[in-house]
mmCIF file of C-alpha atoms in Angstrom:
data_model
loop_
_atom_site.group_PDB
_atom_site.id
_atom_site.type_symbol
_atom_site.label_atom_id
_atom_site.label_comp_id
_atom_site.label_asym_id
_atom_site.label_seq_id
_atom_site.Cartn_x
_atom_site.Cartn_y
_atom_site.Cartn_z
ATOM 1 C CA UNK A 1 16.122 -11.631 7.936
ATOM 2 C CA UNK A 2 16.609 -8.006 6.910
ATOM 3 C CA UNK A 3 14.189 -6.270 4.552
ATOM 4 C CA UNK A 4 14.194 -2.899 2.797
ATOM 5 C CA UNK A 5 11.269 -0.770 1.667
ATOM 6 C CA UNK A 6 11.707 1.587 -1.275
ATOM 7 C CA UNK A 7 9.061 4.106 -2.301
ATOM 8 C CA UNK A 8 9.403 5.664 -5.738
ATOM 9 C CA UNK A 9 7.859 8.983 -6.696
ATOM 10 C CA UNK A 10 8.988 12.557 -7.109
ATOM 11 C CA UNK A 11 5.805 13.632 -5.334
ATOM 12 C CA UNK A 12 7.172 11.888 -2.225
ATOM 13 C CA UNK A 13 10.598 13.491 -2.270
ATOM 14 C CA UNK A 14 9.055 16.922 -2.848
ATOM 15 C CA UNK A 15 6.778 16.476 0.143
ATOM 16 C CA UNK A 16 3.608 16.742 -1.936
ATOM 17 C CA UNK A 17 2.150 13.584 -0.382
ATOM 18 C CA UNK A 18 2.854 11.652 2.806
ATOM 19 C CA UNK A 19 4.440 8.219 2.462
ATOM 20 C CA UNK A 20 1.877 6.147 4.347
ATOM 21 C CA UNK A 21 2.744 3.056 2.299
ATOM 22 C CA UNK A 22 6.148 2.661 3.927
ATOM 23 C CA UNK A 23 4.760 2.820 7.460
ATOM 24 C CA UNK A 24 2.088 0.243 6.675
ATOM 25 C CA UNK A 25 4.515 -2.113 4.927
ATOM 26 C CA UNK A 26 7.043 -1.849 7.741
ATOM 27 C CA UNK A 27 4.414 -2.855 10.294
ATOM 28 C CA UNK A 28 3.279 -5.782 8.156
ATOM 29 C CA UNK A 29 6.803 -7.038 7.509
ATOM 30 C CA UNK A 30 7.707 -6.714 11.177
ATOM 31 C CA UNK A 31 4.611 -8.679 12.144
ATOM 32 C CA UNK A 32 5.623 -11.357 9.644
ATOM 33 C CA UNK A 33 9.018 -11.713 11.346
ATOM 34 C CA UNK A 34 11.281 -9.614 9.119
ATOM 35 C CA UNK A 35 13.618 -6.910 10.361
ATOM 36 C CA UNK A 36 13.129 -3.718 8.357
ATOM 37 C CA UNK A 37 16.304 -1.663 8.596
ATOM 38 C CA UNK A 38 15.965 0.601 5.562
ATOM 39 C CA UNK A 39 13.025 2.737 4.439
ATOM 40 C CA UNK A 40 13.841 5.063 1.569
ATOM 41 C CA UNK A 41 12.085 7.285 -0.972
ATOM 42 C CA UNK A 42 13.615 8.419 -4.258
ATOM 43 C CA UNK A 43 12.349 10.404 -7.263
ATOM 44 C CA UNK A 44 11.213 9.035 -10.610
ATOM 45 C CA UNK A 45 14.670 8.850 -12.189
ATOM 46 C CA UNK A 46 15.487 5.688 -14.157
ATOM 47 C CA UNK A 47 19.211 5.552 -13.405
ATOM 48 C CA UNK A 48 18.835 6.445 -9.727
ATOM 49 C CA UNK A 49 16.101 3.859 -9.227
ATOM 50 C CA UNK A 50 18.136 1.147 -10.961
ATOM 51 C CA UNK A 51 21.246 1.922 -8.905
ATOM 52 C CA UNK A 52 19.252 1.959 -5.656
ATOM 53 C CA UNK A 53 17.645 -1.388 -6.468
ATOM 54 C CA UNK A 54 21.053 -2.974 -7.052
ATOM 55 C CA UNK A 55 22.405 -1.596 -3.772
ATOM 56 C CA UNK A 56 19.427 -2.764 -1.727
ATOM 57 C CA UNK A 57 19.544 -6.216 -3.330
ATOM 58 C CA UNK A 58 23.190 -6.582 -2.332
ATOM 59 C CA UNK A 59 22.579 -5.664 1.311
ATOM 60 C CA UNK A 60 19.157 -7.205 2.053
ATOM 61 C CA UNK A 61 17.401 -10.528 1.777
ATOM 62 C CA UNK A 62 14.077 -8.954 0.743
ATOM 63 C CA UNK A 63 13.108 -5.686 -0.953
ATOM 64 C CA UNK A 64 9.563 -4.337 -1.353
ATOM 65 C CA UNK A 65 9.092 -1.451 -3.775
ATOM 66 C CA UNK A 66 6.024 0.764 -4.278
ATOM 67 C CA UNK A 67 5.136 3.343 -6.899
ATOM 68 C CA UNK A 68 5.922 4.144 -10.503
ATOM 69 C CA UNK A 69 3.849 1.413 -12.181
ATOM 70 C CA UNK A 70 1.202 3.691 -13.666
ATOM 71 C CA UNK A 71 0.413 4.733 -17.254
ATOM 72 C CA UNK A 72 2.229 8.087 -17.439
ATOM 73 C CA UNK A 73 5.669 8.898 -18.786
ATOM 74 C CA UNK A 74 7.131 9.469 -15.327
ATOM 75 C CA UNK A 75 6.224 5.917 -14.243
ATOM 76 C CA UNK A 76 9.638 4.353 -14.805
ATOM 77 C CA UNK A 77 9.835 1.623 -12.191
ATOM 78 C CA UNK A 78 9.449 -1.361 -14.515
ATOM 79 C CA UNK A 79 12.116 -0.035 -16.867
ATOM 80 C CA UNK A 80 14.400 0.699 -13.912
ATOM 81 C CA UNK A 81 13.911 -2.827 -12.546
ATOM 82 C CA UNK A 82 14.774 -4.297 -15.932
ATOM 83 C CA UNK A 83 17.963 -2.233 -16.054
ATOM 84 C CA UNK A 84 18.904 -3.205 -12.504
ATOM 85 C CA UNK A 85 18.379 -6.903 -13.269
ATOM 86 C CA UNK A 86 20.139 -6.579 -16.635
ATOM 87 C CA UNK A 87 17.178 -7.910 -18.598
ATOM 88 C CA UNK A 88 15.023 -6.453 -21.336
ATOM 89 C CA UNK A 89 11.595 -4.884 -20.948
ATOM 90 C CA UNK A 90 8.944 -6.983 -22.674
ATOM 91 C CA UNK A 91 5.187 -6.783 -23.043
ATOM 92 C CA UNK A 92 3.435 -9.431 -20.984
ATOM 93 C CA UNK A 93 0.363 -10.608 -22.886
ATOM 94 C CA UNK A 94 -1.411 -12.022 -19.839
ATOM 95 C CA UNK A 95 -0.960 -8.738 -18.005
ATOM 96 C CA UNK A 96 -2.137 -6.840 -21.075
ATOM 97 C CA UNK A 97 -5.305 -8.935 -21.252
ATOM 98 C CA UNK A 98 -6.041 -8.338 -17.555
ATOM 99 C CA UNK A 99 -5.545 -4.594 -18.013
ATOM 100 C CA UNK A 100 -7.839 -4.577 -21.076
ATOM 101 C CA UNK A 101 -10.575 -6.369 -19.186
ATOM 102 C CA UNK A 102 -10.271 -3.977 -16.278
ATOM 103 C CA UNK A 103 -10.345 -0.855 -18.458
ATOM 104 C CA UNK A 104 -13.217 -1.994 -20.668
ATOM 105 C CA UNK A 105 -15.271 -3.141 -17.659
ATOM 106 C CA UNK A 106 -15.320 0.513 -16.639
ATOM 107 C CA UNK A 107 -16.625 1.574 -20.021
ATOM 108 C CA UNK A 108 -13.302 3.063 -21.130
ATOM 109 C CA UNK A 109 -11.113 2.509 -24.167
ATOM 110 C CA UNK A 110 -7.573 1.157 -23.969
ATOM 111 C CA UNK A 111 -4.826 3.623 -24.834
ATOM 112 C CA UNK A 112 -1.037 3.559 -25.029
ATOM 113 C CA UNK A 113 -0.720 4.477 -21.365
ATOM 114 C CA UNK A 114 -2.774 1.481 -20.299
ATOM 115 C CA UNK A 115 -0.749 -0.802 -22.566
ATOM 116 C CA UNK A 116 2.511 0.549 -21.128
ATOM 117 C CA UNK A 117 1.589 -0.960 -17.760
ATOM 118 C CA UNK A 118 2.003 -4.437 -19.287
ATOM 119 C CA UNK A 119 5.672 -3.768 -20.140
ATOM 120 C CA UNK A 120 7.572 -5.736 -17.498
ATOM 121 C CA UNK A 121 11.114 -7.053 -16.993
ATOM 122 C CA UNK A 122 11.705 -10.292 -18.902
ATOM 123 C CA UNK A 123 11.179 -13.315 -16.660
ATOM 124 C CA UNK A 124 9.277 -11.356 -14.007
ATOM 125 C CA UNK A 125 6.567 -13.089 -12.005
ATOM 126 C CA UNK A 126 3.375 -11.084 -12.541
ATOM 127 C CA UNK A 127 1.373 -10.160 -9.426
ATOM 128 C CA UNK A 128 -2.331 -9.742 -10.186
ATOM 129 C CA UNK A 129 -4.014 -6.493 -9.173
ATOM 130 C CA UNK A 130 -7.623 -7.242 -8.229
ATOM 131 C CA UNK A 131 -8.552 -3.646 -7.426
ATOM 132 C CA UNK A 132 -6.665 -1.652 -10.071
ATOM 133 C CA UNK A 133 -5.225 -1.810 -13.567
ATOM 134 C CA UNK A 134 -1.451 -1.783 -12.981
ATOM 135 C CA UNK A 135 -0.047 -5.256 -12.266
ATOM 136 C CA UNK A 136 2.757 -5.763 -9.830
ATOM 137 C CA UNK A 137 5.685 -8.089 -10.380
ATOM 138 C CA UNK A 138 8.594 -9.757 -8.665
ATOM 139 C CA UNK A 139 12.084 -10.360 -9.966
ATOM 140 C CA UNK A 140 15.320 -11.486 -8.319
ATOM 141 C CA UNK A 141 18.534 -9.513 -8.388
ATOM 142 C CA UNK A 142 21.233 -11.920 -7.331
ATOM 143 C CA UNK A 143 19.805 -13.996 -4.485
ATOM 144 C CA UNK A 144 17.385 -11.299 -3.325
ATOM 145 C CA UNK A 145 13.729 -11.252 -4.387
ATOM 146 C CA UNK A 146 12.303 -7.815 -5.138
ATOM 147 C CA UNK A 147 8.552 -7.207 -5.149
ATOM 148 C CA UNK A 148 7.084 -4.236 -7.005
ATOM 149 C CA UNK A 149 3.647 -2.894 -6.091
ATOM 150 C CA UNK A 150 1.551 0.115 -7.174
ATOM 151 C CA UNK A 151 1.750 3.277 -5.128
ATOM 152 C CA UNK A 152 -2.015 3.606 -4.667
ATOM 153 C CA UNK A 153 -2.446 2.516 -1.012
ATOM 154 C CA UNK A 154 -5.666 0.549 -1.539
ATOM 155 C CA UNK A 155 -4.118 -1.437 -4.394
ATOM 156 C CA UNK A 156 -0.770 -1.863 -2.658
ATOM 157 C CA UNK A 157 -2.292 -3.224 0.557
ATOM 158 C CA UNK A 158 -4.481 -5.767 -1.205
ATOM 159 C CA UNK A 159 -1.638 -6.980 -3.426
ATOM 160 C CA UNK A 160 0.814 -7.260 -0.555
ATOM 161 C CA UNK A 161 -1.669 -9.284 1.497
ATOM 162 C CA UNK A 162 -2.851 -11.510 -1.349
ATOM 163 C CA UNK A 163 0.249 -11.812 -3.518
ATOM 164 C CA UNK A 164 3.404 -11.003 -1.557
ATOM 165 C CA UNK A 165 2.841 -12.376 1.950
ATOM 166 C CA UNK A 166 2.136 -15.958 0.792
ATOM 167 C CA UNK A 167 5.378 -15.900 -1.195
ATOM 168 C CA UNK A 168 7.648 -14.493 1.514
ATOM 169 C CA UNK A 169 6.175 -15.991 4.674
ATOM 170 C CA UNK A 170 8.043 -19.343 4.319
ATOM 171 C CA UNK A 171 11.379 -17.496 4.340
ATOM 172 C CA UNK A 172 10.601 -15.390 7.422
ATOM 173 C CA UNK A 173 12.456 -16.285 10.629
ATOM 174 C CA UNK A 174 9.030 -16.706 12.275
ATOM 175 C CA UNK A 175 10.445 -16.034 15.714
ATOM 176 C CA UNK A 176 8.801 -12.707 16.566
ATOM 177 C CA UNK A 177 5.418 -11.560 17.810
ATOM 178 C CA UNK A 178 3.995 -8.110 18.407
ATOM 179 C CA UNK A 179 1.045 -6.819 20.416
ATOM 180 C CA UNK A 180 -0.154 -3.307 19.606
ATOM 181 C CA UNK A 181 -1.990 -1.561 22.422
ATOM 182 C CA UNK A 182 -4.063 1.564 21.712
ATOM 183 C CA UNK A 183 -4.312 4.277 24.359
ATOM 184 C CA UNK A 184 -5.832 7.696 24.960
ATOM 185 C CA UNK A 185 -5.551 9.919 27.993
ATOM 186 C CA UNK A 186 -1.798 10.072 28.703
ATOM 187 C CA UNK A 187 0.921 11.844 26.743
ATOM 188 C CA UNK A 188 3.886 9.971 25.298
ATOM 189 C CA UNK A 189 6.293 10.971 28.071
ATOM 190 C CA UNK A 190 3.856 9.900 30.784
ATOM 191 C CA UNK A 191 3.238 6.594 29.042
ATOM 192 C CA UNK A 192 6.983 6.055 28.790
ATOM 193 C CA UNK A 193 7.480 6.797 32.487
ATOM 194 C CA UNK A 194 4.662 4.466 33.459
ATOM 195 C CA UNK A 195 6.276 1.630 31.530
ATOM 196 C CA UNK A 196 9.870 2.172 32.668
ATOM 197 C CA UNK A 197 11.660 -1.080 33.464
ATOM 198 C CA UNK A 198 9.410 -3.463 31.577
ATOM 199 C CA UNK A 199 12.060 -4.318 29.002
ATOM 200 C CA UNK A 200 14.504 -5.108 31.802
ATOM 201 C CA UNK A 201 12.155 -7.597 33.425
ATOM 202 C CA UNK A 202 10.959 -9.243 30.197
ATOM 203 C CA UNK A 203 13.948 -10.617 28.290
ATOM 204 C CA UNK A 204 13.504 -10.552 24.530
ATOM 205 C CA UNK A 205 10.889 -7.774 24.678
ATOM 206 C CA UNK A 206 11.246 -4.263 23.307
ATOM 207 C CA UNK A 207 8.679 -1.487 23.548
ATOM 208 C CA UNK A 208 7.973 0.965 20.765
ATOM 209 C CA UNK A 209 5.740 4.010 20.744
ATOM 210 C CA UNK A 210 3.723 5.665 18.001
ATOM 211 C CA UNK A 211 2.026 8.995 18.618
ATOM 212 C CA UNK A 212 -0.895 10.015 16.430
ATOM 213 C CA UNK A 213 -2.476 12.945 18.191
ATOM 214 C CA UNK A 214 -4.032 12.609 20.678
ATOM 215 C CA UNK A 215 -3.434 8.844 20.903
ATOM 216 C CA UNK A 216 -0.343 6.857 21.838
ATOM 217 C CA UNK A 217 0.205 3.295 20.614
ATOM 218 C CA UNK A 218 2.459 0.970 22.582
ATOM 219 C CA UNK A 219 4.021 -1.802 20.499
ATOM 220 C CA UNK A 220 5.158 -4.777 22.560
ATOM 221 C CA UNK A 221 7.578 -6.647 20.309
ATOM 222 C CA UNK A 222 9.115 -9.956 21.359
ATOM 223 C CA UNK A 223 11.703 -12.227 19.797
ATOM 224 C CA UNK A 224 12.183 -15.833 20.921
ATOM 225 C CA UNK A 225 13.362 -19.265 19.834
ATOM 226 C CA UNK A 226 10.196 -19.600 17.742
ATOM 227 C CA UNK A 227 6.925 -17.775 17.187
ATOM 228 C CA UNK A 228 5.109 -19.496 20.057
ATOM 229 C CA UNK A 229 7.815 -18.529 22.517
ATOM 230 C CA UNK A 230 7.783 -14.963 21.185
ATOM 231 C CA UNK A 231 3.993 -14.857 21.463
ATOM 232 C CA UNK A 232 4.080 -15.909 25.102
ATOM 233 C CA UNK A 233 6.744 -13.295 25.859
ATOM 234 C CA UNK A 234 4.762 -10.542 24.150
ATOM 235 C CA UNK A 235 1.493 -11.455 25.846
ATOM 236 C CA UNK A 236 3.077 -11.564 29.308
ATOM 237 C CA UNK A 237 4.716 -8.180 28.787
ATOM 238 C CA UNK A 238 1.564 -6.638 27.294
ATOM 239 C CA UNK A 239 -0.409 -7.820 30.319
ATOM 240 C CA UNK A 240 1.920 -5.811 32.521
ATOM 241 C CA UNK A 241 1.697 -2.832 30.190
ATOM 242 C CA UNK A 242 -2.097 -2.883 30.437
ATOM 243 C CA UNK A 243 -1.947 -3.251 34.212
ATOM 244 C CA UNK A 244 0.307 -0.206 34.503
ATOM 245 C CA UNK A 245 -1.628 2.001 32.100
ATOM 246 C CA UNK A 246 -5.066 0.891 33.242
ATOM 247 C CA UNK A 247 -8.146 1.992 31.367
ATOM 248 C CA UNK A 248 -6.331 4.505 29.172
ATOM 249 C CA UNK A 249 -5.736 1.401 27.047
ATOM 250 C CA UNK A 250 -8.939 1.253 25.059
ATOM 251 C CA UNK A 251 -8.133 -1.471 22.524
ATOM 252 C CA UNK A 252 -5.616 -3.594 20.653
ATOM 253 C CA UNK A 253 -4.422 -4.060 17.094
ATOM 254 C CA UNK A 254 -6.531 -2.190 14.563
ATOM 255 C CA UNK A 255 -9.335 -1.342 17.004
ATOM 256 C CA UNK A 256 -10.011 2.383 16.540
ATOM 257 C CA UNK A 257 -10.975 4.762 19.316
ATOM 258 C CA UNK A 258 -14.375 5.754 17.946
ATOM 259 C CA UNK A 259 -15.098 2.149 17.026
ATOM 260 C CA UNK A 260 -14.566 1.205 20.673
ATOM 261 C CA UNK A 261 -16.680 4.137 21.871
ATOM 262 C CA UNK A 262 -19.488 2.880 19.659
ATOM 263 C CA UNK A 263 -19.046 -0.611 21.000
ATOM 264 C CA UNK A 264 -19.308 0.680 24.577
ATOM 265 C CA UNK A 265 -22.488 2.628 23.827
ATOM 266 C CA UNK A 266 -23.963 -0.336 21.996
ATOM 267 C CA UNK A 267 -23.111 -2.765 24.821
ATOM 268 C CA UNK A 268 -24.991 -0.545 27.293
ATOM 269 C CA UNK A 269 -28.022 -0.463 25.028
ATOM 270 C CA UNK A 270 -27.882 3.333 24.762
ATOM 271 C CA UNK A 271 -29.136 5.469 21.909
ATOM 272 C CA UNK A 272 -27.179 8.657 21.259
ATOM 273 C CA UNK A 273 -27.704 12.154 19.892
ATOM 274 C CA UNK A 274 -25.076 14.852 19.298
ATOM 275 C CA UNK A 275 -25.028 18.635 19.669
ATOM 276 C CA UNK A 276 -21.842 20.166 18.282
ATOM 277 C CA UNK A 277 -20.724 23.760 18.166
ATOM 278 C CA UNK A 278 -16.954 24.283 17.966
ATOM 279 C CA UNK A 279 -16.301 20.811 16.522
ATOM 280 C CA UNK A 280 -18.622 21.489 13.580
ATOM 281 C CA UNK A 281 -19.751 17.909 12.988
ATOM 282 C CA UNK A 282 -16.372 16.279 13.589
ATOM 283 C CA UNK A 283 -17.731 13.960 16.283
ATOM 284 C CA UNK A 284 -20.516 12.734 14.013
ATOM 285 C CA UNK A 285 -17.961 12.127 11.266
ATOM 286 C CA UNK A 286 -15.667 10.197 13.602
ATOM 287 C CA UNK A 287 -18.462 7.958 14.872
ATOM 288 C CA UNK A 288 -19.954 7.246 11.453
ATOM 289 C CA UNK A 289 -16.659 6.075 9.987
ATOM 290 C CA UNK A 290 -17.868 2.811 11.515
ATOM 291 C CA UNK A 291 -21.404 1.336 11.522
ATOM 292 C CA UNK A 292 -23.424 3.433 13.958
ATOM 293 C CA UNK A 293 -27.029 3.380 12.764
ATOM 294 C CA UNK A 294 -28.073 1.017 15.562
ATOM 295 C CA UNK A 295 -27.248 3.543 18.291
ATOM 296 C CA UNK A 296 -26.646 6.980 16.736
ATOM 297 C CA UNK A 297 -30.015 8.648 16.152
ATOM 298 C CA UNK A 298 -28.874 12.060 14.921
ATOM 299 C CA UNK A 299 -27.817 15.467 16.044
ATOM 300 C CA UNK A 300 -27.176 19.076 15.123
ATOM 301 C CA UNK A 301 -24.342 21.477 14.422
ATOM 302 C CA UNK A 302 -25.395 24.631 16.258
ATOM 303 C CA UNK A 303 -22.962 27.506 15.867
ATOM 304 C CA UNK A 304 -25.333 30.449 16.272
ATOM 305 C CA UNK A 305 -27.027 31.122 19.598
ATOM 306 C CA UNK A 306 -30.342 31.259 17.737
ATOM 307 C CA UNK A 307 -29.786 27.694 16.523
ATOM 308 C CA UNK A 308 -28.989 26.531 20.036
ATOM 309 C CA UNK A 309 -32.270 28.029 21.195
ATOM 310 C CA UNK A 310 -34.521 26.974 18.316
ATOM 311 C CA UNK A 311 -33.167 23.471 17.756
ATOM 312 C CA UNK A 312 -32.144 22.438 21.263
ATOM 313 C CA UNK A 313 -34.200 24.622 23.546
ATOM 314 C CA UNK A 314 -31.214 26.298 25.193
ATOM 315 C CA UNK A 315 -32.535 29.156 27.306
ATOM 316 C CA UNK A 316 -31.896 32.688 26.060
ATOM 317 C CA UNK A 317 -31.414 33.712 29.681
ATOM 318 C CA UNK A 318 -28.660 31.092 30.043
ATOM 319 C CA UNK A 319 -26.951 32.330 26.896
ATOM 320 C CA UNK A 320 -27.144 35.969 28.044
ATOM 321 C CA UNK A 321 -26.080 35.201 31.583
ATOM 322 C CA UNK A 322 -23.224 32.779 30.950
ATOM 323 C CA UNK A 323 -22.348 33.001 27.261
ATOM 324 C CA UNK A 324 -22.369 30.283 24.625
ATOM 325 C CA UNK A 325 -19.070 28.894 25.902
ATOM 326 C CA UNK A 326 -20.043 27.851 29.406
ATOM 327 C CA UNK A 327 -20.836 24.836 31.531
ATOM 328 C CA UNK A 328 -24.476 25.870 31.734
ATOM 329 C CA UNK A 329 -24.938 26.044 27.966
ATOM 330 C CA UNK A 330 -23.061 22.760 27.409
ATOM 331 C CA UNK A 331 -25.436 21.074 29.865
ATOM 332 C CA UNK A 332 -28.547 22.510 28.241
ATOM 333 C CA UNK A 333 -27.281 21.539 24.779
ATOM 334 C CA UNK A 334 -26.756 17.915 25.837
ATOM 335 C CA UNK A 335 -30.096 17.755 27.614
ATOM 336 C CA UNK A 336 -31.839 19.498 24.732
ATOM 337 C CA UNK A 337 -30.565 17.192 22.007
ATOM 338 C CA UNK A 338 -31.369 14.193 24.182
ATOM 339 C CA UNK A 339 -34.905 15.460 24.597
ATOM 340 C CA UNK A 340 -35.379 16.466 20.965
ATOM 341 C CA UNK A 341 -34.083 13.194 19.533
ATOM 342 C CA UNK A 342 -35.657 11.104 22.299
ATOM 343 C CA UNK A 343 -32.456 9.217 23.072
ATOM 344 C CA UNK A 344 -30.893 7.739 26.173
ATOM 345 C CA UNK A 345 -27.827 9.953 25.913
ATOM 346 C CA UNK A 346 -27.171 13.451 24.641
ATOM 347 C CA UNK A 347 -23.638 14.660 24.006
ATOM 348 C CA UNK A 348 -22.572 18.273 23.505
ATOM 349 C CA UNK A 349 -19.491 20.392 22.975
ATOM 350 C CA UNK A 350 -19.084 24.167 22.848
ATOM 351 C CA UNK A 351 -15.884 26.185 22.861
ATOM 352 C CA UNK A 352 -13.462 28.574 21.215
ATOM 353 C CA UNK A 353 -11.384 26.658 18.673
ATOM 354 C CA UNK A 354 -9.582 29.794 17.464
ATOM 355 C CA UNK A 355 -7.503 31.264 16.131
ATOM 356 C CA UNK A 356 -9.623 34.262 17.121
ATOM 357 C CA UNK A 357 -12.515 34.847 19.499
ATOM 358 C CA UNK A 358 -10.779 34.418 22.821
ATOM 359 C CA UNK A 359 -10.750 36.800 25.771
ATOM 360 C CA UNK A 360 -8.854 36.975 29.044
ATOM 361 C CA UNK A 361 -11.725 35.224 30.798
ATOM 362 C CA UNK A 362 -12.380 32.751 27.995
ATOM 363 C CA UNK A 363 -9.159 32.129 26.057
ATOM 364 C CA UNK A 364 -8.765 30.384 22.726
ATOM 365 C CA UNK A 365 -8.844 26.646 23.344
ATOM 366 C CA UNK A 366 -11.441 26.757 26.124
ATOM 367 C CA UNK A 367 -13.975 23.982 25.571
ATOM 368 C CA UNK A 368 -16.914 22.723 27.619
ATOM 369 C CA UNK A 369 -18.424 19.331 26.942
ATOM 370 C CA UNK A 370 -21.327 17.469 28.500
ATOM 371 C CA UNK A 371 -22.979 14.055 28.494
ATOM 372 C CA UNK A 372 -26.618 13.855 29.578
ATOM 373 C CA UNK A 373 -27.530 10.254 30.424
ATOM 374 C CA UNK A 374 -30.019 8.359 32.604
ATOM 375 C CA UNK A 375 -27.838 8.951 35.669
ATOM 376 C CA UNK A 376 -27.622 12.726 35.223
ATOM 377 C CA UNK A 377 -25.624 15.309 33.302
ATOM 378 C CA UNK A 378 -21.842 15.479 33.528
ATOM 379 C CA UNK A 379 -20.046 18.635 32.362
ATOM 380 C CA UNK A 380 -16.302 19.080 31.998
ATOM 381 C CA UNK A 381 -13.983 21.755 30.599
ATOM 382 C CA UNK A 382 -10.393 22.359 29.612
ATOM 383 C CA UNK A 383 -8.244 24.886 27.774
ATOM 384 C CA UNK A 384 -6.690 22.863 24.945
ATOM 385 C CA UNK A 385 -3.449 23.993 23.330
ATOM 386 C CA UNK A 386 -2.647 24.040 19.642
ATOM 387 C CA UNK A 387 -4.026 25.191 16.324
ATOM 388 C CA UNK A 388 -7.736 25.207 15.500
ATOM 389 C CA UNK A 389 -7.821 21.649 14.158
ATOM 390 C CA UNK A 390 -5.891 20.340 17.161
ATOM 391 C CA UNK A 391 -8.338 21.980 19.562
ATOM 392 C CA UNK A 392 -11.272 20.467 17.676
ATOM 393 C CA UNK A 393 -9.762 16.985 17.639
ATOM 394 C CA UNK A 394 -8.787 17.198 21.317
ATOM 395 C CA UNK A 395 -12.305 18.294 22.238
ATOM 396 C CA UNK A 396 -13.898 15.497 20.219
ATOM 397 C CA UNK A 397 -11.726 12.876 21.910
ATOM 398 C CA UNK A 398 -12.404 14.322 25.361
ATOM 399 C CA UNK A 399 -16.180 14.144 25.083
ATOM 400 C CA UNK A 400 -16.111 10.728 23.417
ATOM 401 C CA UNK A 401 -13.861 9.362 26.158
ATOM 402 C CA UNK A 402 -16.264 10.705 28.779
ATOM 403 C CA UNK A 403 -19.077 8.931 26.936
ATOM 404 C CA UNK A 404 -17.017 5.715 26.777
ATOM 405 C CA UNK A 405 -16.326 5.810 30.500
ATOM 406 C CA UNK A 406 -19.948 6.459 31.407
ATOM 407 C CA UNK A 407 -21.134 3.625 29.165
ATOM 408 C CA UNK A 408 -18.586 1.182 30.607
ATOM 409 C CA UNK A 409 -18.920 2.343 34.207
ATOM 410 C CA UNK A 410 -15.267 3.429 34.345
ATOM 411 C CA UNK A 411 -14.011 6.193 36.608
ATOM 412 C CA UNK A 412 -13.361 9.567 35.004
ATOM 413 C CA UNK A 413 -9.796 10.565 34.317
ATOM 414 C CA UNK A 414 -8.473 14.109 34.492
ATOM 415 C CA UNK A 415 -7.038 15.259 31.170
#
């Protein structure tokens, strides 16, 4: 069954914000068994939205729309849907009451903009918004159901999961299954080469790739006579994918890289401390996006040489003799933060993120990182390519992957 996703908002077509809603919805609809063959974004123009809705309804069995349900004058989606369905726009009293309760629970006073959000196409099925004020709604155009959701990602995701999926799941073909494998350590082209031929030996399976620097996701999608058949196909193919890629596959589904690093450290019973220079606290931020208080003790951002000496005990002789960006300083930083914080493991990174500061001997992008652990201190280095932020992210991933491998007893992998 084919589905279309339409995102409404002039801020999208002008490139002022990134359309993450469409990517998320496409993945969810695909997982539910639908085939998404159109993803579009159009500005807040009543006539254009209405015409687009009619066209999509004629060519698809399901349409999911996001955006344009807010309180401002440029939020025209409900009026456009009414025009497309050839019905009037009416105020829904139940929706109005829910909006009033939501607004007043926040200590605010209802205004005309809030009330406008209760103006919906006549006959529409109201979709409750449990985390925001604007309700969603569904309405058919011809034989095609259209679902309208807010553009705020947090609200849209909750409403799709709670309100839309239960309504559309019975009509899904239910003959597909997808396994999403998460990897770090190989570029997209190398991953593709490693997996060449898998589709030919696994009938009904297609591989898809999603790059989000510096990770590569491999999506193993299978279609069969029914969902159970598709599931078996996908699992068999994903087993081969994992065998070919080895331990660069760090997780599946929504498992995040730093979440899995934390899990590895936790499983080993390690406590951890961080010493960051060129990454400026990025590693600490990445780790603490997930619960980390049971293993992460603390750390320091030490840009100046004086801070490296005072806070971590890095030798002034080492700094003078080798420079702040060196294997020797990286080792002393890791050992120093481990000693200072009294942890099992100390992690450090020092480098030249750019865009300035490089020399012929130590170019922009040169980074040293170290992990001091009960078995010794491991130091590695690389010249990373890219802009400042890319160098910082690449360095953070490199040291965290080294930590993951040490904690799990995996062999190191050259970057």
